[in-house]
Structure formats: C-alpha cells, structure tokens
mmCIF file of C-alpha atoms in Angstrom:
data_model
loop_
_atom_site.group_PDB
_atom_site.id
_atom_site.type_symbol
_atom_site.label_atom_id
_atom_site.label_comp_id
_atom_site.label_asym_id
_atom_site.label_seq_id
_atom_site.Cartn_x
_atom_site.Cartn_y
_atom_site.Cartn_z
ATOM 1 C CA MET A 1 -3.954 -19.890 6.442
ATOM 2 C CA ILE A 2 -5.170 -17.349 8.960
ATOM 3 C CA GLU A 3 -7.531 -18.970 11.155
ATOM 4 C CA THR A 4 -7.815 -16.276 14.117
ATOM 5 C CA ILE A 5 -7.804 -12.746 14.097
ATOM 6 C CA PHE A 6 -7.435 -10.877 17.184
ATOM 7 C CA ILE A 7 -8.263 -7.060 17.301
ATOM 8 C CA LEU A 8 -7.060 -4.749 20.081
ATOM 9 C CA ARG A 9 -7.480 -1.103 20.660
ATOM 10 C CA HIS A 10 -4.371 0.766 22.016
ATOM 11 C CA GLY A 11 -4.199 1.539 25.715
ATOM 12 C CA PHE A 12 -5.208 4.747 27.702
ATOM 13 C CA ARG A 13 -3.464 7.805 25.865
ATOM 14 C CA SER A 14 -1.752 10.819 27.537
ATOM 15 C CA ASN A 15 -3.900 13.320 25.972
ATOM 16 C CA PHE A 16 -7.103 12.216 27.768
ATOM 17 C CA VAL A 17 -6.014 13.509 30.885
ATOM 18 C CA ASN A 18 -3.126 16.099 29.910
ATOM 19 C CA ALA A 19 -4.161 18.976 27.475
ATOM 20 C CA ASN A 20 -0.149 20.024 27.482
ATOM 21 C CA TRP A 21 0.766 16.328 26.562
ATOM 22 C CA THR A 22 4.325 16.052 24.945
ATOM 23 C CA ASN A 23 4.738 14.685 21.410
ATOM 24 C CA ALA A 24 6.374 11.288 21.562
ATOM 25 C CA THR A 25 7.576 11.307 18.077
ATOM 26 C CA GLN A 26 8.204 13.777 15.160
ATOM 27 C CA THR A 27 4.578 12.900 14.033
ATOM 28 C CA PRO A 28 1.924 15.515 15.182
ATOM 29 C CA ARG A 29 -1.130 13.966 16.779
ATOM 30 C CA ASP A 30 0.796 11.065 18.042
ATOM 31 C CA PRO A 31 0.562 10.863 22.007
ATOM 32 C CA ALA A 32 2.037 8.046 24.047
ATOM 33 C CA LEU A 33 0.283 6.135 26.564
ATOM 34 C CA THR A 34 -0.209 7.154 30.197
ATOM 35 C CA ALA A 35 1.319 5.178 32.899
ATOM 36 C CA PHE A 36 -2.250 3.468 33.221
ATOM 37 C CA GLY A 37 -2.195 2.748 29.504
ATOM 38 C CA GLU A 38 1.027 0.897 29.952
ATOM 39 C CA THR A 39 -0.355 -1.106 32.676
ATOM 40 C CA GLN A 40 -3.334 -1.883 30.582
ATOM 41 C CA ALA A 41 -0.907 -3.253 27.761
ATOM 42 C CA GLN A 42 0.940 -5.411 30.334
ATOM 43 C CA GLU A 43 -2.295 -6.716 31.307
ATOM 44 C CA CYS A 44 -3.295 -7.602 27.783
ATOM 45 C CA ALA A 45 0.259 -9.508 27.535
ATOM 46 C CA GLU A 46 -0.495 -11.504 30.698
ATOM 47 C CA TYR A 47 -3.855 -12.497 29.312
ATOM 48 C CA PHE A 48 -2.309 -13.660 26.038
ATOM 49 C CA MET A 49 0.237 -15.561 28.167
ATOM 50 C CA SER A 50 -2.654 -17.064 30.096
ATOM 51 C CA LEU A 51 -3.939 -18.906 26.886
ATOM 52 C CA PRO A 52 -2.480 -22.297 25.724
ATOM 53 C CA VAL A 53 0.365 -21.737 23.539
ATOM 54 C CA GLU A 54 -1.499 -23.397 20.341
ATOM 55 C CA GLU A 55 -4.105 -20.408 21.090
ATOM 56 C CA ARG A 56 -1.879 -17.368 21.374
ATOM 57 C CA PRO A 57 -1.138 -15.084 18.518
ATOM 58 C CA THR A 58 1.882 -15.815 16.533
ATOM 59 C CA ALA A 59 2.353 -12.398 14.961
ATOM 60 C CA ILE A 60 1.388 -8.632 15.437
ATOM 61 C CA PHE A 61 0.527 -6.086 12.956
ATOM 62 C CA SER A 62 0.257 -2.624 14.589
ATOM 63 C CA SER A 63 -0.683 0.889 13.622
ATOM 64 C CA PRO A 64 2.352 2.833 13.071
ATOM 65 C CA TYR A 65 1.399 5.231 15.718
ATOM 66 C CA TYR A 66 3.362 5.448 19.015
ATOM 67 C CA ARG A 67 0.505 4.509 21.275
ATOM 68 C CA CYS A 68 -0.062 1.378 19.561
ATOM 69 C CA ILE A 69 3.553 0.064 19.257
ATOM 70 C CA GLN A 70 3.622 0.797 23.164
ATOM 71 C CA THR A 71 0.636 -1.407 23.457
ATOM 72 C CA SER A 72 2.255 -4.113 21.405
ATOM 73 C CA LYS A 73 5.659 -4.110 23.258
ATOM 74 C CA PRO A 74 4.816 -6.156 26.334
ATOM 75 C CA ILE A 75 2.971 -8.529 24.271
ATOM 76 C CA VAL A 76 5.740 -9.027 21.801
ATOM 77 C CA GLN A 77 8.165 -9.263 24.596
ATOM 78 C CA ALA A 78 6.022 -11.813 26.492
ATOM 79 C CA LEU A 79 5.221 -14.097 23.665
ATOM 80 C CA GLY A 80 8.474 -13.595 21.697
ATOM 81 C CA ILE A 81 6.594 -12.852 18.429
ATOM 82 C CA PRO A 82 7.416 -10.522 15.552
ATOM 83 C CA LEU A 83 6.056 -7.076 15.310
ATOM 84 C CA PHE A 84 5.093 -5.600 11.956
ATOM 85 C CA LEU A 85 3.885 -2.005 11.263
ATOM 86 C CA GLU A 86 0.646 -1.747 8.671
ATOM 87 C CA HIS A 87 -0.644 1.569 7.830
ATOM 88 C CA GLY A 88 -3.699 -0.106 6.751
ATOM 89 C CA VAL A 89 -5.034 0.083 10.282
ATOM 90 C CA SER A 90 -3.845 3.631 11.068
ATOM 91 C CA GLU A 91 -5.981 6.230 12.873
ATOM 92 C CA TRP A 92 -9.191 7.861 11.282
ATOM 93 C CA TYR A 93 -9.257 11.472 10.509
ATOM 94 C CA SER A 94 -12.403 13.378 8.923
ATOM 95 C CA PRO A 95 -12.063 14.822 5.688
ATOM 96 C CA VAL A 96 -9.695 17.822 5.799
ATOM 97 C CA SER A 97 -11.168 21.245 5.618
ATOM 98 C CA PRO A 98 -10.604 22.823 1.864
ATOM 99 C CA GLY A 99 -7.184 24.505 1.899
ATOM 100 C CA THR A 100 -5.866 23.458 5.348
ATOM 101 C CA GLY A 101 -3.468 20.836 3.914
ATOM 102 C CA LEU A 102 -3.213 17.094 4.787
ATOM 103 C CA HIS A 103 -3.570 15.046 8.001
ATOM 104 C CA PRO A 104 -0.185 13.608 9.565
ATOM 105 C CA ARG A 105 1.072 10.153 8.757
ATOM 106 C CA PRO A 106 3.795 8.237 10.877
ATOM 107 C CA PRO A 107 6.721 6.648 9.300
ATOM 108 C CA SER A 108 6.875 3.011 8.456
ATOM 109 C CA ALA A 109 8.953 0.701 10.828
ATOM 110 C CA ALA A 110 12.784 2.108 9.676
ATOM 111 C CA GLY A 111 11.402 5.527 10.715
ATOM 112 C CA MET A 112 10.351 4.359 13.930
ATOM 113 C CA HIS A 113 13.242 2.276 14.893
ATOM 114 C CA GLU A 114 14.816 5.143 16.964
ATOM 115 C CA TYR A 115 11.883 5.063 19.298
ATOM 116 C CA PHE A 116 11.906 1.295 19.831
ATOM 117 C CA PRO A 117 15.273 -0.115 19.047
ATOM 118 C CA GLY A 118 15.189 -3.949 18.319
ATOM 119 C CA LEU A 119 11.267 -4.133 18.657
ATOM 120 C CA LEU A 120 9.984 -3.897 14.963
ATOM 121 C CA ASP A 121 10.404 -6.287 12.244
ATOM 122 C CA GLU A 122 11.169 -4.135 9.086
ATOM 123 C CA SER A 123 10.709 -6.896 6.572
ATOM 124 C CA TRP A 124 6.810 -6.181 6.125
ATOM 125 C CA SER A 125 5.779 -3.253 3.956
ATOM 126 C CA SER A 126 2.367 -1.913 4.415
ATOM 127 C CA VAL A 127 -0.230 -3.373 1.899
ATOM 128 C CA TRP A 128 -2.468 -0.257 2.296
ATOM 129 C CA TYR A 129 -2.198 3.573 3.267
ATOM 130 C CA PRO A 130 -5.166 5.749 4.155
ATOM 131 C CA SER A 131 -5.755 9.041 2.132
ATOM 132 C CA ARG A 132 -4.096 11.952 4.169
ATOM 133 C CA LYS A 133 -7.063 14.013 3.004
ATOM 134 C CA GLY A 134 -9.270 12.149 5.406
ATOM 135 C CA GLU A 135 -12.277 9.868 5.312
ATOM 136 C CA ASP A 136 -15.940 9.935 5.802
ATOM 137 C CA VAL A 137 -17.718 7.208 7.755
ATOM 138 C CA GLY A 138 -18.126 5.324 4.311
ATOM 139 C CA GLN A 139 -14.784 5.757 3.094
ATOM 140 C CA ILE A 140 -13.202 4.315 6.282
ATOM 141 C CA HIS A 141 -15.310 1.472 6.146
ATOM 142 C CA ALA A 142 -14.518 0.871 2.354
ATOM 143 C CA ARG A 143 -10.593 1.382 3.272
ATOM 144 C CA THR A 144 -10.956 -1.245 5.990
ATOM 145 C CA ALA A 145 -12.772 -3.949 3.369
ATOM 146 C CA GLY A 146 -10.048 -3.285 0.780
ATOM 147 C CA PHE A 147 -7.301 -3.549 3.125
ATOM 148 C CA LEU A 148 -8.580 -6.788 4.573
ATOM 149 C CA GLU A 149 -9.124 -8.405 0.999
ATOM 150 C CA ALA A 150 -5.547 -7.336 0.157
ATOM 151 C CA PHE A 151 -3.745 -8.046 3.794
ATOM 152 C CA ILE A 152 -4.999 -11.423 4.666
ATOM 153 C CA PRO A 153 -3.671 -13.229 1.410
ATOM 154 C CA GLU A 154 -0.595 -11.324 1.345
ATOM 155 C CA VAL A 155 0.225 -12.450 5.095
ATOM 156 C CA GLU A 156 -0.493 -16.179 3.939
ATOM 157 C CA LYS A 157 1.569 -15.494 0.924
ATOM 158 C CA LYS A 158 4.485 -13.517 2.072
ATOM 159 C CA ILE A 159 5.462 -14.589 5.631
ATOM 160 C CA PRO A 160 7.408 -17.647 5.786
ATOM 161 C CA GLN A 161 6.322 -18.706 9.047
ATOM 162 C CA SER A 162 3.296 -19.999 9.623
ATOM 163 C CA HIS A 163 0.661 -17.405 11.279
ATOM 164 C CA ALA A 164 -2.591 -19.148 11.862
ATOM 165 C CA ARG A 165 -3.332 -16.525 14.748
ATOM 166 C CA ILE A 166 -2.438 -12.787 14.408
ATOM 167 C CA LEU A 167 -3.162 -9.711 16.145
ATOM 168 C CA LEU A 168 -4.072 -6.343 14.796
ATOM 169 C CA VAL A 169 -3.314 -3.369 17.282
ATOM 170 C CA ALA A 170 -5.140 -0.473 16.015
ATOM 171 C CA HIS A 171 -7.424 2.689 17.144
ATOM 172 C CA ALA A 172 -11.196 2.744 18.240
ATOM 173 C CA ALA A 173 -12.837 3.447 14.685
ATOM 174 C CA THR A 174 -10.558 0.945 12.818
ATOM 175 C CA VAL A 175 -11.187 -1.583 15.255
ATOM 176 C CA ILE A 176 -14.827 -1.076 14.711
ATOM 177 C CA THR A 177 -14.637 -1.227 10.987
ATOM 178 C CA LEU A 178 -12.352 -4.214 11.134
ATOM 179 C CA THR A 179 -14.801 -6.059 12.952
ATOM 180 C CA ARG A 180 -17.665 -5.055 10.954
ATOM 181 C CA GLU A 181 -15.989 -5.801 7.629
ATOM 182 C CA LEU A 182 -14.967 -9.259 8.899
ATOM 183 C CA LEU A 183 -18.422 -10.134 10.078
ATOM 184 C CA ALA A 184 -20.034 -8.437 6.843
ATOM 185 C CA ASP A 185 -22.434 -6.161 9.097
ATOM 186 C CA LYS A 186 -21.720 -2.607 8.436
ATOM 187 C CA VAL A 187 -24.156 -1.426 11.138
ATOM 188 C CA VAL A 188 -23.622 -3.499 14.171
ATOM 189 C CA PRO A 189 -23.294 -1.409 17.221
ATOM 190 C CA LEU A 190 -19.794 -1.508 18.559
ATOM 191 C CA ARG A 191 -18.402 0.720 21.362
ATOM 192 C CA ILE A 192 -14.477 0.042 21.913
ATOM 193 C CA GLY A 193 -12.559 0.836 24.955
ATOM 194 C CA CYS A 194 -8.941 1.230 25.689
ATOM 195 C CA CYS A 195 -7.288 -2.219 25.282
ATOM 196 C CA THR A 196 -10.579 -3.935 24.624
ATOM 197 C CA LEU A 197 -10.142 -7.168 22.837
ATOM 198 C CA THR A 198 -11.938 -8.775 19.913
ATOM 199 C CA GLU A 199 -11.599 -12.428 18.511
ATOM 200 C CA LEU A 200 -12.825 -13.855 15.459
ATOM 201 C CA LYS A 201 -12.567 -17.399 13.979
ATOM 202 C CA ARG A 202 -12.550 -18.129 10.393
ATOM 203 C CA LYS A 203 -15.305 -20.177 8.883
ATOM 204 C CA PRO A 204 -14.247 -23.322 6.689
ATOM 205 C CA ASP A 205 -14.198 -22.102 3.088
ATOM 206 C CA ALA A 206 -15.803 -18.827 3.810
ATOM 207 C CA PRO A 207 -14.861 -15.573 2.136
ATOM 208 C CA ILE A 208 -12.533 -13.002 3.849
ATOM 209 C CA LEU A 209 -15.467 -10.373 4.433
ATOM 210 C CA GLY A 210 -17.933 -12.088 6.277
ATOM 211 C CA GLY A 211 -16.289 -15.444 6.813
ATOM 212 C CA TRP A 212 -15.695 -14.963 10.738
ATOM 213 C CA THR A 213 -17.358 -15.806 13.811
ATOM 214 C CA PRO A 214 -16.782 -13.696 16.784
ATOM 215 C CA THR A 215 -15.614 -15.432 20.304
ATOM 216 C CA LEU A 216 -15.119 -11.973 21.854
ATOM 217 C CA VAL A 217 -16.299 -8.652 20.947
ATOM 218 C CA ALA A 218 -14.751 -5.544 22.781
ATOM 219 C CA SER A 219 -13.941 -7.504 25.872
ATOM 220 C CA GLY A 220 -12.477 -5.791 28.960
ATOM 221 C CA ASP A 221 -12.573 -8.903 31.132
ATOM 222 C CA HIS A 222 -8.826 -9.129 31.092
ATOM 223 C CA LEU A 223 -8.378 -5.440 32.346
ATOM 224 C CA LYS A 224 -8.429 -5.030 36.222
ATOM 225 C CA GLU A 225 -10.123 -1.651 36.040
ATOM 226 C CA GLY A 226 -12.539 -2.744 33.236
ATOM 227 C CA ILE A 227 -13.660 -0.881 29.877
ATOM 228 C CA GLN A 228 -12.177 2.790 29.980
ATOM 229 C CA ARG A 229 -13.061 5.652 27.465
ATOM 230 C CA ASP A 230 -15.028 3.761 25.163
ATOM 231 C CA TRP A 231 -16.004 5.203 21.738
ATOM 232 C CA GLY A 232 -18.380 4.515 18.906
ATOM 233 C CA PHE A 233 -19.299 6.093 15.597
ATOM 234 C CA GLU A 234 -22.477 7.637 17.267
ATOM 235 C CA ASP A 235 -19.960 9.809 19.180
ATOM 236 C CA ILE A 236 -18.742 11.813 15.907
ATOM 237 C CA ILE A 237 -19.942 15.192 15.124
ATOM 238 C CA VAL A 238 -22.127 15.581 12.292
ATOM 239 C CA SER A 239 -23.243 18.311 10.247
ATOM 240 C CA ASP A 240 -26.963 19.364 9.707
ATOM 241 C CA ASP A 241 -26.851 16.966 6.536
ATOM 242 C CA GLY A 242 -25.547 14.043 8.301
ATOM 243 C CA GLN A 243 -22.101 14.257 7.034
ATOM 244 C CA VAL A 244 -19.137 13.851 9.438
ATOM 245 C CA ILE A 245 -17.702 17.378 10.086
ATOM 246 C CA ASP A 246 -14.428 18.330 8.394
ATOM 247 C CA ASP A 247 -11.121 18.523 10.294
ATOM 248 C CA VAL A 248 -8.159 20.989 9.880
ATOM 249 C CA GLY A 249 -5.191 19.709 8.024
ATOM 250 C CA LEU A 250 -1.538 20.336 8.935
ATOM 251 C CA GLY A 251 -0.738 22.513 6.177
ATOM 252 C CA GLY A 252 1.376 21.512 3.023
ATOM 253 C CA PRO A 253 0.389 20.652 -0.753
ATOM 254 C CA GLU A 254 -2.248 18.223 -1.048
ATOM 255 C CA GLU A 255 -0.375 16.618 -3.934
ATOM 256 C CA ASP A 256 2.650 15.700 -1.611
ATOM 257 C CA GLU A 257 0.417 13.155 0.243
ATOM 258 C CA GLY A 258 2.267 10.191 -0.681
ATOM 259 C CA PRO A 259 1.110 6.639 -1.443
ATOM 260 C CA VAL A 260 -2.667 5.958 -0.984
ATOM 261 C CA GLY A 261 -4.628 2.954 -1.374
ATOM 262 C CA CYS A 262 -3.591 -0.774 -2.167
ATOM 263 C CA GLN A 263 0.129 -1.222 -2.701
ATOM 264 C CA ILE A 264 -0.214 -4.853 -3.978
ATOM 265 C CA GLN A 265 -0.380 -5.404 -7.932
ATOM 266 C CA ARG A 266 -3.757 -6.781 -8.575
ATOM 267 C CA SER A 267 -2.084 -10.004 -10.342
ATOM 268 C CA SER A 268 -0.837 -10.900 -6.757
ATOM 269 C CA LEU A 269 -4.261 -10.612 -5.071
#
C-alpha cells in the first residue's frame, strides 16, 4: 500500500531566461532545464539521500515532459529506483481557441528513450491522458481527482515490488491540484516554486481523496537558493466573466487527439 506521496515540481527551465530557447525534443513547448535547474534537481537528490533508507521514495512517476524527466534523473541515479512516465500528471494547458487545433503531447517512455537511454522503465502504461483540447480550472481539478482514484490502486495492483513511498514529478498547476485533491480542499492557497517539495502521509483506512496529512507543503528548504519562480492559479489570465483565457493550439484536426481520460477498465478500479 502507498503510505507516502512526495510531489515535486520540475526545476528552473530554459525559457524562463531565454526567449530563443532550443527545443529539447520533437514535442513543441518542451524546454529543457537551465544549468541552474539541473543544480536544483541535484539538490533534490541530495535531500532524498539524506533521509533514512526507510523514508526515501522507492519509485518515481514523472510527467513525460523533458524538464520533468531531467529533474527526476539525478534522483533515480542516486537512489537506484525505477522511473515511470505518467501522462496523468502532465502540463496544464488552457482550452484551445476554436479552430486552432490541439495542444502538444509528449510520447510515452518508448518514444523518450532516445533522449534518456537506459533511464526509463517502459513497463508502466499511463492510467490517464489529459485532453489535448485543454482544460479550464475546474477541469484540471477533475482530471487530477480522477487520475488519483485510478492511479493509486493501479500502482498497488500492478507494480510487483512494494512501493510504499512514491514521488510524483510534475508541473506547478498539477502539483497544486494533486495536493488539493489529496487533501480534499480545492481552494487551499498554494504557490509552487521550481523543485519545491510536498510530502503527504496516508491516514489509516482513509479514502484516496482527502485521506492524507501534509508534512511538507511547497517547501524549498532543501534548495540552496531557496524558492524560485513560484506560481499559483491566481496568476492565470481570466476573461471578464472569470473564465481562463483560451490558448492557441498547434494545428491539426481535433479528432486526432489520441487517448483521453482514464485508460483502465472500470472493473479493475
């Protein structure tokens, strides 16, 4: 049974400081970390290594975006644990503007192998895919709630090793919604900096949503330079009626968006 969930945002990314950043992969909007971001990721690895062995994460489930895998890499190497990719914790995009196509979607582990040879465990299949048509604020919360209710039982069922402590590596918006849904508090104010860390402990006999006690929330204590580039939902641009502003898609027919939502048969949940 999963007893502890760590949630980590990726490190400082290249497009924060360079408007002409080079795409790290074939996926649009997929910047790499800066050297400073890689340092932050290493500091996360050092933090986890400082914990007693029985308190360290035993597996990582990362968003498939390059910067999240980069952030996971030194932790995997330090702890010697598997790294799985999970689309359910992918980046959040606002709803696409009508007629502009779809948002990008990175490939799964097999497609990212060329960028991270020998690092990714390809045995895991994502339990959830966000819509490439984007999400409003309510929809990303709903996505995260559905994902967690499918994901946690699936890990406990499918992973043969005992993974009582897992690490999710994601993005600011998904870190916020993961934390909120695990606490069953959709409005708790949170601001998430690069490589800040949240830790939640499971309550005995409690439900998945709302059944956790936070021991760390968006902490930067393990980072030498402290919290950088923190973000919260209050930073989004909204329309006059309070809705999140649409974003431009990348072209292509909307019917080609691929899998969406839960990928597990209801009978197995």
